[in-house]
Coordinates of N, CA and C in Angstrom, one line a residue:
X14 N -69.5 -14.3 -27.9 CA -68.4 -13.5 -28.3 C -67.4 -14.3 -29.1
X15 N -66.7 -13.6 -30.0 CA -65.7 -14.2 -30.8 C -64.7 -13.2 -31.4
X16 N -63.6 -13.7 -31.7 CA -62.5 -12.9 -32.4 C -62.7 -13.0 -33.9
X17 N -62.7 -11.8 -34.5 CA -63.0 -11.8 -35.9 C -62.0 -10.8 -36.6
X18 N -61.7 -11.1 -37.9 CA -60.9 -10.2 -38.7 C -61.7 -9.0 -39.1
X19 N -61.2 -7.8 -39.1 CA -61.9 -6.6 -39.5 C -61.7 -6.5 -41.0
X20 N -62.7 -6.3 -41.7 CA -62.7 -6.1 -43.2 C -61.8 -4.9 -43.6
X21 N -61.1 -5.0 -44.7 CA -60.2 -4.0 -45.1 C -60.9 -2.7 -45.2
X22 N -62.1 -2.7 -45.8 CA -62.9 -1.5 -46.0 C -63.2 -0.8 -44.6
X23 N -63.5 -1.6 -43.6 CA -63.8 -1.0 -42.3 C -62.6 -0.4 -41.7
X24 N -61.4 -1.1 -41.9 CA -60.2 -0.6 -41.3 C -59.8 0.7 -42.0
X25 N -60.0 0.9 -43.3 CA -59.7 2.1 -44.0 C -60.6 3.2 -43.5
X26 N -61.9 3.0 -43.4 CA -62.9 4.0 -42.9 C -62.5 4.4 -41.5
X27 N -62.3 3.5 -40.6 CA -62.0 3.8 -39.2 C -60.6 4.5 -39.1
X28 N -59.7 4.2 -39.9 CA -58.4 4.9 -39.9 C -58.5 6.3 -40.3
X29 N -59.3 6.6 -41.3 CA -59.5 7.9 -41.7 C -60.3 8.7 -40.7
X30 N -61.4 8.1 -40.2 CA -62.3 8.8 -39.2 C -61.7 9.0 -37.9
X31 N -60.9 8.0 -37.4 CA -60.4 8.1 -36.0 C -58.9 8.3 -35.8
X32 N -58.2 7.9 -36.8 CA -56.7 7.9 -36.6 C -56.0 8.8 -37.6
X33 N -56.7 9.8 -38.1 CA -56.2 10.8 -39.1 C -55.4 10.1 -40.2
X34 N -56.0 8.9 -40.7 CA -55.4 8.2 -41.8 C -54.3 7.2 -41.5
X35 N -54.0 7.0 -40.2 CA -52.9 6.1 -39.8 C -53.4 4.7 -40.0
X36 N -53.5 4.2 -41.2 CA -54.0 2.9 -41.5 C -53.2 1.8 -40.7
X37 N -51.9 1.9 -40.7 CA -51.0 0.9 -40.1 C -51.3 0.8 -38.6
X38 N -51.9 1.8 -37.9 CA -52.2 1.7 -36.5 C -53.6 1.1 -36.3
X39 N -54.3 0.8 -37.3 CA -55.6 0.3 -37.2 C -55.5 -1.2 -36.9
X40 N -56.2 -1.8 -35.9 CA -56.1 -3.2 -35.6 C -56.7 -4.0 -36.8
X41 N -56.2 -5.2 -36.9 CA -56.6 -6.1 -37.9 C -57.7 -7.1 -37.4
X42 N -57.8 -7.2 -36.1 CA -58.7 -8.1 -35.5 C -59.6 -7.4 -34.5
X43 N -60.8 -7.9 -34.1 CA -61.6 -7.3 -33.1 C -62.3 -8.5 -32.3
X44 N -62.9 -8.1 -31.2 CA -63.8 -8.9 -30.5 C -65.2 -8.5 -30.7
X45 N -66.1 -9.4 -31.1 CA -67.4 -9.0 -31.4 C -68.4 -9.8 -30.6
X46 N -69.5 -9.2 -30.3 CA -70.6 -9.8 -29.5 C -71.8 -10.0 -30.4
X47 N -72.4 -11.1 -30.3 CA -73.6 -11.4 -31.2 C -74.8 -10.7 -30.7
X48 N -75.8 -10.6 -31.6 CA -77.1 -10.0 -31.2 C -77.8 -10.7 -30.1
X49 N -77.7 -12.0 -30.0 CA -78.4 -12.7 -28.9 C -77.9 -12.3 -27.6
X50 N -76.6 -12.1 -27.5 CA -76.0 -11.7 -26.2 C -76.3 -10.2 -25.9
X51 N -76.3 -9.4 -26.9 CA -76.7 -8.0 -26.7 C -78.1 -7.9 -26.3
X52 N -79.0 -8.5 -27.0 CA -80.5 -8.4 -26.7 C -80.8 -9.0 -25.4
X53 N -80.0 -10.0 -24.9 CA -80.4 -10.6 -23.6 C -79.9 -9.7 -22.4
X54 N -79.2 -8.6 -22.7 CA -78.7 -7.7 -21.6 C -80.0 -7.0 -21.0
X55 N -79.9 -6.8 -19.7 CA -81.0 -6.1 -19.0 C -81.1 -4.7 -19.5
X56 N -80.0 -4.0 -19.8 CA -80.0 -2.6 -20.3 C -79.1 -2.5 -21.5
X57 N -79.5 -1.7 -22.4 CA -78.6 -1.5 -23.6 C -78.4 0.0 -23.7
X58 N -77.2 0.5 -23.8 CA -76.9 1.9 -24.0 C -76.0 2.0 -25.2
X59 N -76.4 2.8 -26.1 CA -75.6 3.1 -27.4 C -75.2 4.5 -27.4
X60 N -73.9 4.7 -27.7 CA -73.4 6.0 -27.9 C -73.1 6.3 -29.3
X61 N -73.7 7.3 -29.9 CA -73.7 7.5 -31.3 C -73.2 9.0 -31.5
X62 N -71.9 9.1 -31.9 CA -71.3 10.5 -31.9 C -70.7 10.9 -33.2
X63 N -70.6 10.1 -34.2 CA -70.0 10.5 -35.4 C -71.1 11.0 -36.4
X64 N -70.8 11.9 -37.2 CA -71.7 12.5 -38.1 C -72.4 11.5 -39.0
X65 N -71.6 10.5 -39.5 CA -72.2 9.5 -40.4 C -73.2 8.6 -39.8
X66 N -73.2 8.6 -38.4 CA -74.2 7.8 -37.7 C -75.6 8.2 -37.8
X67 N -75.8 9.5 -38.3 CA -77.2 10.0 -38.5 C -78.1 9.1 -39.3
X68 N -77.6 8.6 -40.4 CA -78.4 7.7 -41.2 C -78.6 6.3 -40.5
X69 N -77.6 5.9 -39.8 CA -77.7 4.6 -39.1 C -78.8 4.7 -38.1
X70 N -78.8 5.8 -37.3 CA -79.8 5.9 -36.2 C -81.2 6.1 -36.8
X71 N -81.4 6.8 -37.9 CA -82.7 7.0 -38.5 C -83.2 5.7 -39.0
X72 N -82.3 4.9 -39.6 CA -82.8 3.6 -40.1 C -83.1 2.6 -39.0
X73 N -82.3 2.7 -37.9 CA -82.4 1.8 -36.8 C -83.8 2.0 -36.1
X74 N -84.2 3.3 -36.0 CA -85.4 3.6 -35.3 C -86.7 3.6 -36.1
X75 N -86.5 3.8 -37.4 CA -87.8 4.1 -38.2 C -88.0 3.1 -39.4
X76 N -87.3 1.9 -39.3 CA -87.6 0.9 -40.4 C -88.0 -0.3 -39.7
X77 N -88.6 -1.2 -40.4 CA -89.0 -2.5 -39.9 C -87.8 -3.3 -39.4
X78 N -87.9 -3.9 -38.2 CA -86.8 -4.7 -37.7 C -86.4 -5.8 -38.7
X79 N -85.1 -6.0 -39.0 CA -84.7 -7.0 -40.0 C -83.2 -7.4 -39.6
X80 N -82.9 -8.7 -39.9 CA -81.6 -9.2 -39.7 C -80.6 -8.5 -40.6
X81 N -81.0 -7.9 -41.7 CA -80.1 -7.3 -42.6 C -79.6 -6.0 -42.0
X82 N -80.2 -5.4 -41.0 CA -79.8 -4.2 -40.3 C -80.0 -4.5 -38.8
X83 N -79.0 -5.3 -38.2 CA -79.2 -5.9 -36.9 C -79.6 -4.9 -35.8
X84 N -79.1 -3.7 -35.8 CA -79.5 -2.7 -34.8 C -81.0 -2.4 -34.7
X85 N -81.6 -2.6 -35.8 CA -83.1 -2.4 -35.9 C -83.8 -3.4 -35.0
X86 N -83.2 -4.6 -34.8 CA -83.8 -5.6 -33.9 C -84.0 -5.1 -32.5
X87 N -83.2 -4.1 -32.1 CA -83.3 -3.6 -30.7 C -84.5 -2.8 -30.4
X88 N -85.3 -2.4 -31.4 CA -86.5 -1.6 -31.2 C -87.4 -2.1 -30.2
X89 N -87.5 -3.4 -30.0 CA -88.4 -4.0 -29.1 C -87.8 -4.3 -27.7
X90 N -86.5 -4.0 -27.5 CA -85.8 -4.2 -26.2 C -86.5 -3.4 -25.2
X91 N -86.8 -3.9 -24.0 CA -87.5 -3.2 -22.9 C -86.7 -2.0 -22.3
X92 N -85.4 -2.0 -22.4 CA -84.7 -0.9 -21.7 C -83.4 -0.5 -22.6
X93 N -83.7 0.3 -23.6 CA -82.6 0.7 -24.5 C -82.6 2.2 -24.5
X94 N -81.4 2.8 -24.4 CA -81.3 4.3 -24.5 C -80.2 4.5 -25.5
X95 N -80.4 5.6 -26.4 CA -79.4 6.0 -27.3 C -78.9 7.4 -27.0
X96 N -77.7 7.5 -26.8 CA -77.1 8.9 -26.6 C -76.4 9.3 -27.8
X97 N -76.7 10.6 -28.3 CA -76.1 11.1 -29.5 C -75.9 12.6 -29.4
X98 N -75.1 13.0 -30.4 CA -74.8 14.5 -30.5 C -76.1 15.2 -31.1
X99 N -76.1 16.5 -30.9 CA -77.2 17.3 -31.5 C -77.3 17.1 -33.0
X100 N -76.1 17.0 -33.6 CA -76.0 16.9 -35.1 C -76.7 15.5 -35.5
X101 N -76.3 14.5 -34.8 CA -76.8 13.2 -35.2 C -78.4 13.1 -35.0
X102 N -78.9 13.8 -34.0 CA -80.3 13.8 -33.7 C -81.1 14.7 -34.7
X103 N -80.5 15.6 -35.3 CA -81.2 16.5 -36.2 C -81.7 15.8 -37.5
X104 N -82.8 16.2 -38.0 CA -83.3 15.8 -39.3 C -82.5 16.4 -40.3
X105 N -82.3 15.7 -41.4 CA -81.5 16.3 -42.5 C -82.2 17.5 -43.1
X106 N -81.5 18.5 -43.6 CA -82.1 19.7 -44.2 C -82.5 19.4 -45.6

């Protein structure tokens, strides 16, 4: 785990999506956990509830595992569950 600065682009997107555009209320720093720590967990549970996550989930589940898209590395974890909304689970029309 480590403390890291949140990229300006991420802060803007999160402020629009979660804080109704209140950019000043968006934190500048975060605590992040590395993939080694995540993968070594006995159980992994992911909650995926935003509409834009649809593409993330599709890529995470149906592409070759790669460090360029770290969540795809979890495909081989022995106990992972993903919880998502109906919209996120739907195939695009």
